[in-house]
Tab-separated table of C-alpha atoms and ligand atoms in Angstrom:
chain	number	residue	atom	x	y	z
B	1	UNK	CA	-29.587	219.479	156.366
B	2	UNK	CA	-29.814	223.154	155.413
B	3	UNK	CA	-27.175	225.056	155.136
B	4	UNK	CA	-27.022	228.171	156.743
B	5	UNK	CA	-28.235	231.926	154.569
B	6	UNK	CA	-26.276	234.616	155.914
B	7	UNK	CA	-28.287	237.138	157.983
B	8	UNK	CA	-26.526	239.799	155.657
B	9	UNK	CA	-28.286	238.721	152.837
B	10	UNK	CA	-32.004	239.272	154.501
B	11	UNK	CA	-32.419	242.594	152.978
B	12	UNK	CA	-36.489	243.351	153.127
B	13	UNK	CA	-37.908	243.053	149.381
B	14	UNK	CA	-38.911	246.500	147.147
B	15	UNK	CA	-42.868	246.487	147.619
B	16	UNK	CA	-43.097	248.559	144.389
B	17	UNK	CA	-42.353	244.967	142.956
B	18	UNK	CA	-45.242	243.361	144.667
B	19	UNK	CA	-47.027	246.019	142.942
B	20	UNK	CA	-46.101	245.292	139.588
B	21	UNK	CA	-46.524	241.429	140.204
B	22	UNK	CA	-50.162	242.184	141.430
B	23	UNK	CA	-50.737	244.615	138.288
B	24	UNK	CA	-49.462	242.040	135.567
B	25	UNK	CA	-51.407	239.851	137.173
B	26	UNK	CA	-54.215	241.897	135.910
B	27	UNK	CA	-53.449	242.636	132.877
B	28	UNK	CA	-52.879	239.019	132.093
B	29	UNK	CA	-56.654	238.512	132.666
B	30	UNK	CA	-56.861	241.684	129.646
B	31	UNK	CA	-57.789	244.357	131.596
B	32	UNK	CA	-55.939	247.607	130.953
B	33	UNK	CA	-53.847	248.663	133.696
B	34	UNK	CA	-51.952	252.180	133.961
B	35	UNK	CA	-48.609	251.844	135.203
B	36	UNK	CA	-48.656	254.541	138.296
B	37	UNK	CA	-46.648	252.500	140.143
B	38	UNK	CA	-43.253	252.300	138.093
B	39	UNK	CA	-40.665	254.556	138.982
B	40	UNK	CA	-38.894	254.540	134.689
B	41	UNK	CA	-39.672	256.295	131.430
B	42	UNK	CA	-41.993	254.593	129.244
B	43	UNK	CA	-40.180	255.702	126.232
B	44	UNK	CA	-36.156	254.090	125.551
B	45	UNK	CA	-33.231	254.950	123.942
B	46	UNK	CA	-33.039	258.029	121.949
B	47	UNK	CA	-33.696	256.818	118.412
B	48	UNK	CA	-30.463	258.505	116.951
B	49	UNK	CA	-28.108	256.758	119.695
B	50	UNK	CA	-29.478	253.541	118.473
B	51	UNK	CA	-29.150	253.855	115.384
B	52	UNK	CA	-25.413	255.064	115.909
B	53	UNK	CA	-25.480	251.926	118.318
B	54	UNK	CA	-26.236	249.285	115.691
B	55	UNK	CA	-23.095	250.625	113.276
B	56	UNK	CA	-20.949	249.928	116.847
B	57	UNK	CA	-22.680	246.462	117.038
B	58	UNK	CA	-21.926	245.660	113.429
B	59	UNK	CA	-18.527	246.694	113.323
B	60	UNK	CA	-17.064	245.843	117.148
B	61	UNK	CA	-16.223	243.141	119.155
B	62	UNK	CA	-17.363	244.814	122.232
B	63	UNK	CA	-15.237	242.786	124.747
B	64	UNK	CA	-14.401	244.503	128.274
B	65	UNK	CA	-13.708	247.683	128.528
B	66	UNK	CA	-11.164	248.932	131.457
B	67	UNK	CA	-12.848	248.727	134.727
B	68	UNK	CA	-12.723	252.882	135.225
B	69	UNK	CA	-15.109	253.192	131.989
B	70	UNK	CA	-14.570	253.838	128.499
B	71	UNK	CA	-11.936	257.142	128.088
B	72	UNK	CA	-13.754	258.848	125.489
B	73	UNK	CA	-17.036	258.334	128.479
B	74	UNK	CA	-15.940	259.344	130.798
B	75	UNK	CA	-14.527	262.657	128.715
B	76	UNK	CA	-18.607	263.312	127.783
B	77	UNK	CA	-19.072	263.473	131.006
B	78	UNK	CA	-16.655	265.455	132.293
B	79	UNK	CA	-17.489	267.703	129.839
B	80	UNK	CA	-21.548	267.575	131.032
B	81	UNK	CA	-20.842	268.846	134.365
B	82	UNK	CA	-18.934	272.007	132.876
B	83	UNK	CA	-21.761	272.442	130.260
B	84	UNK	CA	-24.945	272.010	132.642
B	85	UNK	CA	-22.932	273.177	136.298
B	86	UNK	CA	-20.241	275.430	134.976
B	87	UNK	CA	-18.162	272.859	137.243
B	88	UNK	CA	-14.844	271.383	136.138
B	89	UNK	CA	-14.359	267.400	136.723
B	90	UNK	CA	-11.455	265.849	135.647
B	91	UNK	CA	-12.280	262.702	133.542
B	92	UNK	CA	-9.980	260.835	135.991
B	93	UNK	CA	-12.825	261.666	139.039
B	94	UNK	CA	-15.401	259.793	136.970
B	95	UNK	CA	-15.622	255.970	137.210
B	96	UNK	CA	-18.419	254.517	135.182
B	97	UNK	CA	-20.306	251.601	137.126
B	98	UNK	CA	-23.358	249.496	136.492
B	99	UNK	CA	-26.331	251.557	137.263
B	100	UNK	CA	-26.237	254.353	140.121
B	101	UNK	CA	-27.296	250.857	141.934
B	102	UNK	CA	-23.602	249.653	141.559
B	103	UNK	CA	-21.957	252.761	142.120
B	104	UNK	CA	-23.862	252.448	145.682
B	105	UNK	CA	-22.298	249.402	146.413
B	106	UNK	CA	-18.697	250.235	145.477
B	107	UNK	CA	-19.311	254.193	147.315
B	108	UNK	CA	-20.326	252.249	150.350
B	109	UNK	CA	-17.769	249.794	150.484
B	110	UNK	CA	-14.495	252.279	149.796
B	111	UNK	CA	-16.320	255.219	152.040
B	112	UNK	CA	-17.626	253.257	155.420
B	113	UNK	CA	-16.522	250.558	157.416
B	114	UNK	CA	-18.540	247.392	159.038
B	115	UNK	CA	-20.644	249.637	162.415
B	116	UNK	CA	-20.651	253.265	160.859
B	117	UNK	CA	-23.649	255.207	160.487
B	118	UNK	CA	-24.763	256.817	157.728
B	119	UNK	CA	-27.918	259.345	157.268
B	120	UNK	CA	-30.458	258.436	155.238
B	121	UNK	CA	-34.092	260.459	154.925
B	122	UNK	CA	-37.008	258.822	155.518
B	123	UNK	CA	-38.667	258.622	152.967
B	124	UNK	CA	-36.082	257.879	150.416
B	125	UNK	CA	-35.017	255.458	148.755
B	126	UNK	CA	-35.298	252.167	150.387
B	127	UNK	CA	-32.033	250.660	148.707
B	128	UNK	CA	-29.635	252.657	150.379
B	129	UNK	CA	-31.038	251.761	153.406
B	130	UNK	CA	-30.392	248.062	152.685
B	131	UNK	CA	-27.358	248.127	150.845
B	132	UNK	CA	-26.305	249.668	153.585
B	133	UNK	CA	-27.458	246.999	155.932
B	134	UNK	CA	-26.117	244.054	153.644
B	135	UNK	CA	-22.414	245.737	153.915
B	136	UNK	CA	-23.010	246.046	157.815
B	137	UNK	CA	-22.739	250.023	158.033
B	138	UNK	CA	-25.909	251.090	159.867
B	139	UNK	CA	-28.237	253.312	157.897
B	140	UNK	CA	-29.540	256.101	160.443
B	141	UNK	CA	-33.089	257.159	159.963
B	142	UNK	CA	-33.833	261.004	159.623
B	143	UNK	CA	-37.230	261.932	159.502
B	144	UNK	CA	-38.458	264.275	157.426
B	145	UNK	CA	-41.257	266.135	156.268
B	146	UNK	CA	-43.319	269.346	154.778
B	147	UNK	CA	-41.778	271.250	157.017
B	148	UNK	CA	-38.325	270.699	154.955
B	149	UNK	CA	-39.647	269.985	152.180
B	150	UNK	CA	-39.176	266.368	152.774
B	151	UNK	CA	-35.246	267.266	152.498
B	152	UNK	CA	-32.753	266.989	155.461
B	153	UNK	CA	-31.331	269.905	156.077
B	154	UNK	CA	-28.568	271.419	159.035
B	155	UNK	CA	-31.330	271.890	161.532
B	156	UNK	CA	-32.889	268.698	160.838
B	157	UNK	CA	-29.682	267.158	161.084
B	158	UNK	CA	-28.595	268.933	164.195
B	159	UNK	CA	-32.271	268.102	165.968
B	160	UNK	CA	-31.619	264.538	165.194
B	161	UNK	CA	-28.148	264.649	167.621
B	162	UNK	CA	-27.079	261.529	165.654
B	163	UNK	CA	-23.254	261.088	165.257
B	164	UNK	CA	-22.262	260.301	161.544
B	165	UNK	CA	-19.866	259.279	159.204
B	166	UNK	CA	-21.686	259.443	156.579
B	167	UNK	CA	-25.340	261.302	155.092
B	168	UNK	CA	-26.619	260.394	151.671
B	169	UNK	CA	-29.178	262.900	149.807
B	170	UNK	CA	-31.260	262.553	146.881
B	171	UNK	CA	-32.256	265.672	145.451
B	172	UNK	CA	-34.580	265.459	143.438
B	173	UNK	CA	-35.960	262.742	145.665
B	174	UNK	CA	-37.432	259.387	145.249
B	175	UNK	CA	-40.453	259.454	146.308
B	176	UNK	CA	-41.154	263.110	146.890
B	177	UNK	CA	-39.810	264.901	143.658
B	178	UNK	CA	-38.452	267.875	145.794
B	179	UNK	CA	-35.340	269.665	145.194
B	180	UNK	CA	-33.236	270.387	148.007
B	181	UNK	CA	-32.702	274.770	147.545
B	182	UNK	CA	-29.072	275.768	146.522
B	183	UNK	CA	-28.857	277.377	149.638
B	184	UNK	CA	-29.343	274.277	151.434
B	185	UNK	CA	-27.160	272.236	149.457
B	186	UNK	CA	-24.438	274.845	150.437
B	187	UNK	CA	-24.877	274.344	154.116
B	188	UNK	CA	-25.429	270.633	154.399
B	189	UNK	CA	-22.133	270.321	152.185
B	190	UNK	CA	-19.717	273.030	154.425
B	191	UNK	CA	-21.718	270.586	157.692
B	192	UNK	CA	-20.202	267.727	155.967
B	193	UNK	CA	-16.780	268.941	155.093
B	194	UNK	CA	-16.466	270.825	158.316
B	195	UNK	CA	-17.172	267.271	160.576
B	196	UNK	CA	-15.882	264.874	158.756
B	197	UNK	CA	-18.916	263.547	157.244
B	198	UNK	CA	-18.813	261.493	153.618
B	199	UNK	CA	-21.534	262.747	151.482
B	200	UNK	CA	-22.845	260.747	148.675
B	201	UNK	CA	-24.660	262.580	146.519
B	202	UNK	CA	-27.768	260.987	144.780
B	203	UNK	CA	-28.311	262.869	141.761
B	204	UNK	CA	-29.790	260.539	139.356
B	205	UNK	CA	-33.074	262.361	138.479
B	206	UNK	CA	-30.995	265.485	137.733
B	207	UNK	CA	-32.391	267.036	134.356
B	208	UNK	CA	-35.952	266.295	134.985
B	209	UNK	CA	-36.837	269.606	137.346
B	210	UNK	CA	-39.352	271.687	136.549
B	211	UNK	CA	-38.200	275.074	137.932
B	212	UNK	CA	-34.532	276.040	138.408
B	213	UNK	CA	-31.987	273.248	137.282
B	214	UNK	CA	-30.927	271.264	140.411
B	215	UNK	CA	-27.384	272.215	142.040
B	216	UNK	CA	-24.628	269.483	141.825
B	217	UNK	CA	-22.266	268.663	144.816
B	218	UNK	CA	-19.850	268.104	142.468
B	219	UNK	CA	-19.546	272.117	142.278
B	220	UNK	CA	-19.187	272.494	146.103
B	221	UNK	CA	-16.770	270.597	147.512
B	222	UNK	CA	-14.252	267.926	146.500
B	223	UNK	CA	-15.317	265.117	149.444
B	224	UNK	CA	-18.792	264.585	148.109
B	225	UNK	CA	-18.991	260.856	146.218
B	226	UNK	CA	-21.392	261.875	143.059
B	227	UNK	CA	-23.781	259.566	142.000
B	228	UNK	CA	-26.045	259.578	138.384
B	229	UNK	CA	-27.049	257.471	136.066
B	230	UNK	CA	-28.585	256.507	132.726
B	231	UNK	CA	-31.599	255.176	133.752
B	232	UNK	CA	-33.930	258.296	134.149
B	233	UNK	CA	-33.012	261.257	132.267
B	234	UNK	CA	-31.547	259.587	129.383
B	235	UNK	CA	-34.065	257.045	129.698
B	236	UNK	CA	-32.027	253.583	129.490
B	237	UNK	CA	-33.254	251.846	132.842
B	238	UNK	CA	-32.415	248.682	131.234
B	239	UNK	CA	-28.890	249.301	129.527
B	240	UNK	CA	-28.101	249.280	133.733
B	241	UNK	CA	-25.254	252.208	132.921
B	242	UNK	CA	-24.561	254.686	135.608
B	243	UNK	CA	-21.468	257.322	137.233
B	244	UNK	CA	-19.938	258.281	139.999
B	245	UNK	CA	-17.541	261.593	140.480
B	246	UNK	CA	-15.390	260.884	143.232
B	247	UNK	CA	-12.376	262.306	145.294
B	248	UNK	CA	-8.887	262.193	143.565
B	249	UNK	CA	-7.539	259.315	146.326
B	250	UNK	CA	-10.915	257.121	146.800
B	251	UNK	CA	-10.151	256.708	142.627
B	252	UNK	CA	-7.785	253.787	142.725
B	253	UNK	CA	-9.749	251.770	145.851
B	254	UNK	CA	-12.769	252.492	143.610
B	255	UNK	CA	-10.942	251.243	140.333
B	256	UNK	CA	-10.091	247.770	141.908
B	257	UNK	CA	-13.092	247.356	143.760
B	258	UNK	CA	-14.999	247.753	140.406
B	259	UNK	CA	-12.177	245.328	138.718
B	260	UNK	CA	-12.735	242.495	141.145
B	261	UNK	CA	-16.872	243.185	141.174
B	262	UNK	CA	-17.982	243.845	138.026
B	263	UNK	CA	-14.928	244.059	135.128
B	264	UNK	CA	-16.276	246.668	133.822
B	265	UNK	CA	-19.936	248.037	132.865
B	266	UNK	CA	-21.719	246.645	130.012
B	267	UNK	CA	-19.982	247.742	126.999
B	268	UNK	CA	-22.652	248.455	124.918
B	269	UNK	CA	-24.480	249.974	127.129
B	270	UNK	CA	-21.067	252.555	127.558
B	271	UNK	CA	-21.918	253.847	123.673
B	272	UNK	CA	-25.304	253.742	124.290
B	273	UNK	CA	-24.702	256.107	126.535
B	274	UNK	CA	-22.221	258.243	125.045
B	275	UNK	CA	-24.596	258.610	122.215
B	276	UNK	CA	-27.567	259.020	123.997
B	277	UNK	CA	-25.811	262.253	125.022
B	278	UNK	CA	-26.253	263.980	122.447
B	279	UNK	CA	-29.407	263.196	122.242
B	280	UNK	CA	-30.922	266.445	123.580
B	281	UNK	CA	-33.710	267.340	121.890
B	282	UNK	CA	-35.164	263.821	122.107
B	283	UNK	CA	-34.441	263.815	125.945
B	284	UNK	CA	-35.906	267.255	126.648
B	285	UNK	CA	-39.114	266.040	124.410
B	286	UNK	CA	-39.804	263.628	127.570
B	287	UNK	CA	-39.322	266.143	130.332
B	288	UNK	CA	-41.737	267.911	128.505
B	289	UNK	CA	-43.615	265.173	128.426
B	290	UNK	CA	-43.271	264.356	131.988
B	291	UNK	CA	-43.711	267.866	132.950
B	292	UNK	CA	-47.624	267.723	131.141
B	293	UNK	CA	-48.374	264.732	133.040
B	294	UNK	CA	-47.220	266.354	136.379
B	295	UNK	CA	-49.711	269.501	135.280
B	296	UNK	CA	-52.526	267.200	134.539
B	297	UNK	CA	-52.324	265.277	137.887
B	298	UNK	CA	-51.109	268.449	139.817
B	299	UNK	CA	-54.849	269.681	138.370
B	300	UNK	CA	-56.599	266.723	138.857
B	301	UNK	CA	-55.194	264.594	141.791
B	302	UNK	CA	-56.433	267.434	144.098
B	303	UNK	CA	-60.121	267.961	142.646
B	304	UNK	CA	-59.995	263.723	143.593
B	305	UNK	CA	-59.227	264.239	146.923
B	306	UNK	CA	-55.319	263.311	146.989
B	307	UNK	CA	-54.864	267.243	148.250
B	308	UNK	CA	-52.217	266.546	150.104
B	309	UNK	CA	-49.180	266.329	147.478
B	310	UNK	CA	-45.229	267.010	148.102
B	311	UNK	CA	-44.262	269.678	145.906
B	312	UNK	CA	-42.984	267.998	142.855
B	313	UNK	CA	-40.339	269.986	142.005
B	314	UNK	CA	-38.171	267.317	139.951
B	315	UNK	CA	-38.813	263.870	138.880
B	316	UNK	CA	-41.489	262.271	138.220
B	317	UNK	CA	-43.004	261.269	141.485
B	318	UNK	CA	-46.219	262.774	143.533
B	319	UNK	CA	-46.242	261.807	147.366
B	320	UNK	CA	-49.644	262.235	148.430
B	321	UNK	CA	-50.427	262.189	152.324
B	322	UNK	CA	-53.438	260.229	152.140
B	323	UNK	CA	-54.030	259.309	155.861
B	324	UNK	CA	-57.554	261.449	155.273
B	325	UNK	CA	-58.542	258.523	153.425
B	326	UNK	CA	-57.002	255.187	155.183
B	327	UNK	CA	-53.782	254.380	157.701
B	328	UNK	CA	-53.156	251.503	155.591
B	329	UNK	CA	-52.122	252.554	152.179
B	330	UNK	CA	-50.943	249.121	151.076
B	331	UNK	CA	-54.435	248.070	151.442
B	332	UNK	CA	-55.549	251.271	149.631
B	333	UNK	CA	-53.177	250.414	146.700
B	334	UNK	CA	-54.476	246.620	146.200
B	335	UNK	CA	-57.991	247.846	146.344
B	336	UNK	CA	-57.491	251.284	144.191
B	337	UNK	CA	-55.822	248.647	141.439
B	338	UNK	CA	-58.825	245.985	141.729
B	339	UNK	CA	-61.036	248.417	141.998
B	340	UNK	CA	-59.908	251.236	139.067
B	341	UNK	CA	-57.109	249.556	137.182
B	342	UNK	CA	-54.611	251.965	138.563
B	343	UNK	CA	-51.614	250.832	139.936
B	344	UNK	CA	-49.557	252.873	142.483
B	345	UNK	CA	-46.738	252.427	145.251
B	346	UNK	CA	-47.822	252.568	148.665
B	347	UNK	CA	-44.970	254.639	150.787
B	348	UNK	CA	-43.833	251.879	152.663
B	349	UNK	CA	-41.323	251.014	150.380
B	350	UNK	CA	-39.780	254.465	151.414
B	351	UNK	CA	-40.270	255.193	154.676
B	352	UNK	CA	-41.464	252.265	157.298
B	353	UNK	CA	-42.375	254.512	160.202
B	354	UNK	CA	-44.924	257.230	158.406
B	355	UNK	CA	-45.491	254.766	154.876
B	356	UNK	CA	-48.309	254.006	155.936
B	357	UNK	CA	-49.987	257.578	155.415
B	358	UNK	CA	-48.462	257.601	151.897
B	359	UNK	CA	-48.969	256.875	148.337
B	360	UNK	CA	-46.863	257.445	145.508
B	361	UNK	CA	-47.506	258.446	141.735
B	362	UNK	CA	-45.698	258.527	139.376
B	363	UNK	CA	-46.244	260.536	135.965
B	364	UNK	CA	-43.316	258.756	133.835
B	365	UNK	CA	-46.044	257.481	131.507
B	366	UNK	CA	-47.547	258.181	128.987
B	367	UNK	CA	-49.868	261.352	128.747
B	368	UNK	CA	-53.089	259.310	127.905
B	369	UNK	CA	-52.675	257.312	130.666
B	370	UNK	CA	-52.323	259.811	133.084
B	371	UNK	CA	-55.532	261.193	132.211
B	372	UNK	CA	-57.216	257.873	131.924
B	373	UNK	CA	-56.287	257.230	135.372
B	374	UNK	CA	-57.278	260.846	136.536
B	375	UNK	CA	-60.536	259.873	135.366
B	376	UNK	CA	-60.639	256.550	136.653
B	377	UNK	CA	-59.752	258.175	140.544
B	378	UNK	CA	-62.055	260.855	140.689
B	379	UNK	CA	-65.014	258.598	139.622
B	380	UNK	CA	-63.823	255.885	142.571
B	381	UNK	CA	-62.855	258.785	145.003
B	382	UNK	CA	-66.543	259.665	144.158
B	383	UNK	CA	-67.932	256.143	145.070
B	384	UNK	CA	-66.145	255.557	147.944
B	385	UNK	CA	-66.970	258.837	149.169
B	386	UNK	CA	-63.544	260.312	149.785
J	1	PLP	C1	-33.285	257.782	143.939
J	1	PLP	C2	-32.836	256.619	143.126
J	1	PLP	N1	-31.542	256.286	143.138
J	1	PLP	C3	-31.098	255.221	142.449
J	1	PLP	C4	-31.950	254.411	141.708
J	1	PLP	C5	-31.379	253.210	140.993
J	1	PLP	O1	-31.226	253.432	139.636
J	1	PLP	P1	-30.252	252.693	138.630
J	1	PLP	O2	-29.546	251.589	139.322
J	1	PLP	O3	-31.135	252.214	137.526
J	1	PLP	O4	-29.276	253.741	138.158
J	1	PLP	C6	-33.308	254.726	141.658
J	1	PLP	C7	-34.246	253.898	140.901
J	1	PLP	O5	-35.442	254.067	140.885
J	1	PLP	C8	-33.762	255.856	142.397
J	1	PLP	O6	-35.053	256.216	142.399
């Protein structure tokens, strides 16, 4: 007999990992693939944090730490958002969880009850949609595009004439890279505040923008739930460390939700991240990094024929509207990676209405491979006549 599998748990999977599987797959056979596809750093932890981090390993037990986060933490991180926002969070708003990917699940679960709806822009990220889903709040799809810079905005969210409790953004975004203006982070905060609406406030690629630094919610309004992590800027995607700055009274729900789910976050990963903090200079080295890369494809891409890019104001993504060149881009992405070696994510993953149109790069590698695979698409956008 089988025994039943909750309908709950049939989340749809990440195609990004499809991608992967079909690129190691590849490289198993030798060929050299470039890694378009993965949305993480290729570089790790800052070299002085782990060097501070073997001393901690040497000399501590590293048990449990309380479930809020390490004190001294959650401190450094209060004291980030006064140095890069000018904002003052009290260490006792800050609650360190497992990833940002965590601190979705407990910000869901203390913010929204089973049948609310929540906004989410498509494209975005496609695990807040199906979080959402799994904790039976109902993830409401707003469209969006160049016109908004792939952003919601008010008008975009007064068009839509959806009723919501809740609206998450991601700014920058995954997979577009754009930066939602100050102005309209302003607005679509007061909207929130003024109709009752939760915000939860993506901000993990924060620190890798390439104009003016992005604005934090944390700095406008008090109702927002704040959500970064250690996996992009500070480059520790594996260490699985992440934040969230939340209201004074969703603190203690949030402190026993993480008790009862996770204990606390990995300890060593909690110094790994207080010491990748001040780690600066190493960390700025990769946005600079990352900001070459976006150049060289920004250059490049277009001369290929992928002219049709989001503007890439922060990440390390490039959305390319490639429905000039095929309205399947999942079948564009297999045969771009058998046919060139280059691996990339088609948008499906992030939006399943308009995916299909879109492709998404990202420049988090290495410099060499970015112009490897530059060369490598304009030859094969050549030959196939794009
Ligand atoms: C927009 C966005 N939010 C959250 C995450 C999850 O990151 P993590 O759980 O590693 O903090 C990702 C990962 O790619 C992302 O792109």
């Amino acid at each position: 007999m089988s025994l039943k599998v909750a309908e709950r748990a049939l989340v749809p999977p990440f195609i990004v990992m499809d991608v992967m599987s079909a690129a190691a797959a590849r490289e198993a056979t030798g060929e050299r693939v470039l890694h378009l596809e993965v949305g993480q750093p290729s570089t790790g932890l800052p070299s002085a944090a782990a060097a501070r981090l073997a001393d901690r390993i040497a000399t501590e037990r590293l048990g449990y730490t309380v479930a809020l986060g390490l004190p001294i933490l959650r401190e450094r991180i209060a004291r980030y958002y006064q140095e890069a926002h000018g904002t003052t969070v009290s260490p006792d708003r800050i609650l360190v969880t497992t990833g940002s990917s965590a601190a979705f699940q407990l910000a869901f679960l203390a913010a929204f009850a089973p049948g609310d709806r929540v906004g989410v822009a498509a494209p975005g990220y496609p695990a807040y949609r199906h979080i959402l889903k799994a904790l039976g709040v109902e993830p409401v799809t707003l469209p969006v595009g160049p016109d908004s810079r792939y952003q919601p905005t008010v008008a975009v969210l007064e068009a839509s004439g959806e009723r919501l409790d809740g609206l998450i953004l991601a700014s920058p975004s995954n997979p577009t890279g754009t930066v939602i203006p100050p102005e309209d982070l302003r607005a679509l905060t007061a909207w929130c505040d003024d109709r009752g609406v939760r915000l939860i406030s993506d901000e993990i690629y924060h620190g890798i923008v390439y104009g003016e630094p992005a604005l934090s919610a944390a700095g406008l309004t008090p109702n927002a739930l704040v959500i970064n992590s250690f996996s992009k800027y500070y480059a520790m995607t594996g260490w699985r460390l992440g934040w969230m700055v939340a209201p004074p009274d969703m603190i203690r729900p949030l402190e026993c939700l993480a008790q009862n789910m996770f204990i606390s976050a990995p300890t060593l990963s909690q110094y790994a991240g207080l010491y990748a903090m001040d780690c600066i200079e190493e960390l700025e080295a990769n946005v600079a990094r990352y900001a070459a890369n976006r150049a060289l494809l920004l250059k490049t891409l277009p001369k290929a024929g992928f002219d049709r890019l989001a503007p890439a104001d922060g990440a390390f993504y490039l959305y390319a509207d490639v429905s000039r060149l095929t309205n399947d881009s999942a079948d564009f992405c297999a045969r771009m990676l058998r046919e060139t070696g280059v691996a990339a994510t088609p948008g499906l993953d992030f939006d399943a209405e308009q995916g299909h149109r879109f492709v998404r790069f990202s420049f988090a590698g290495a410099t060499d491979d970015m112009e490897e695979a530059a060369d490598r698409l304009t030859a094969w956008m050549g030959r196939i006549g794009a």
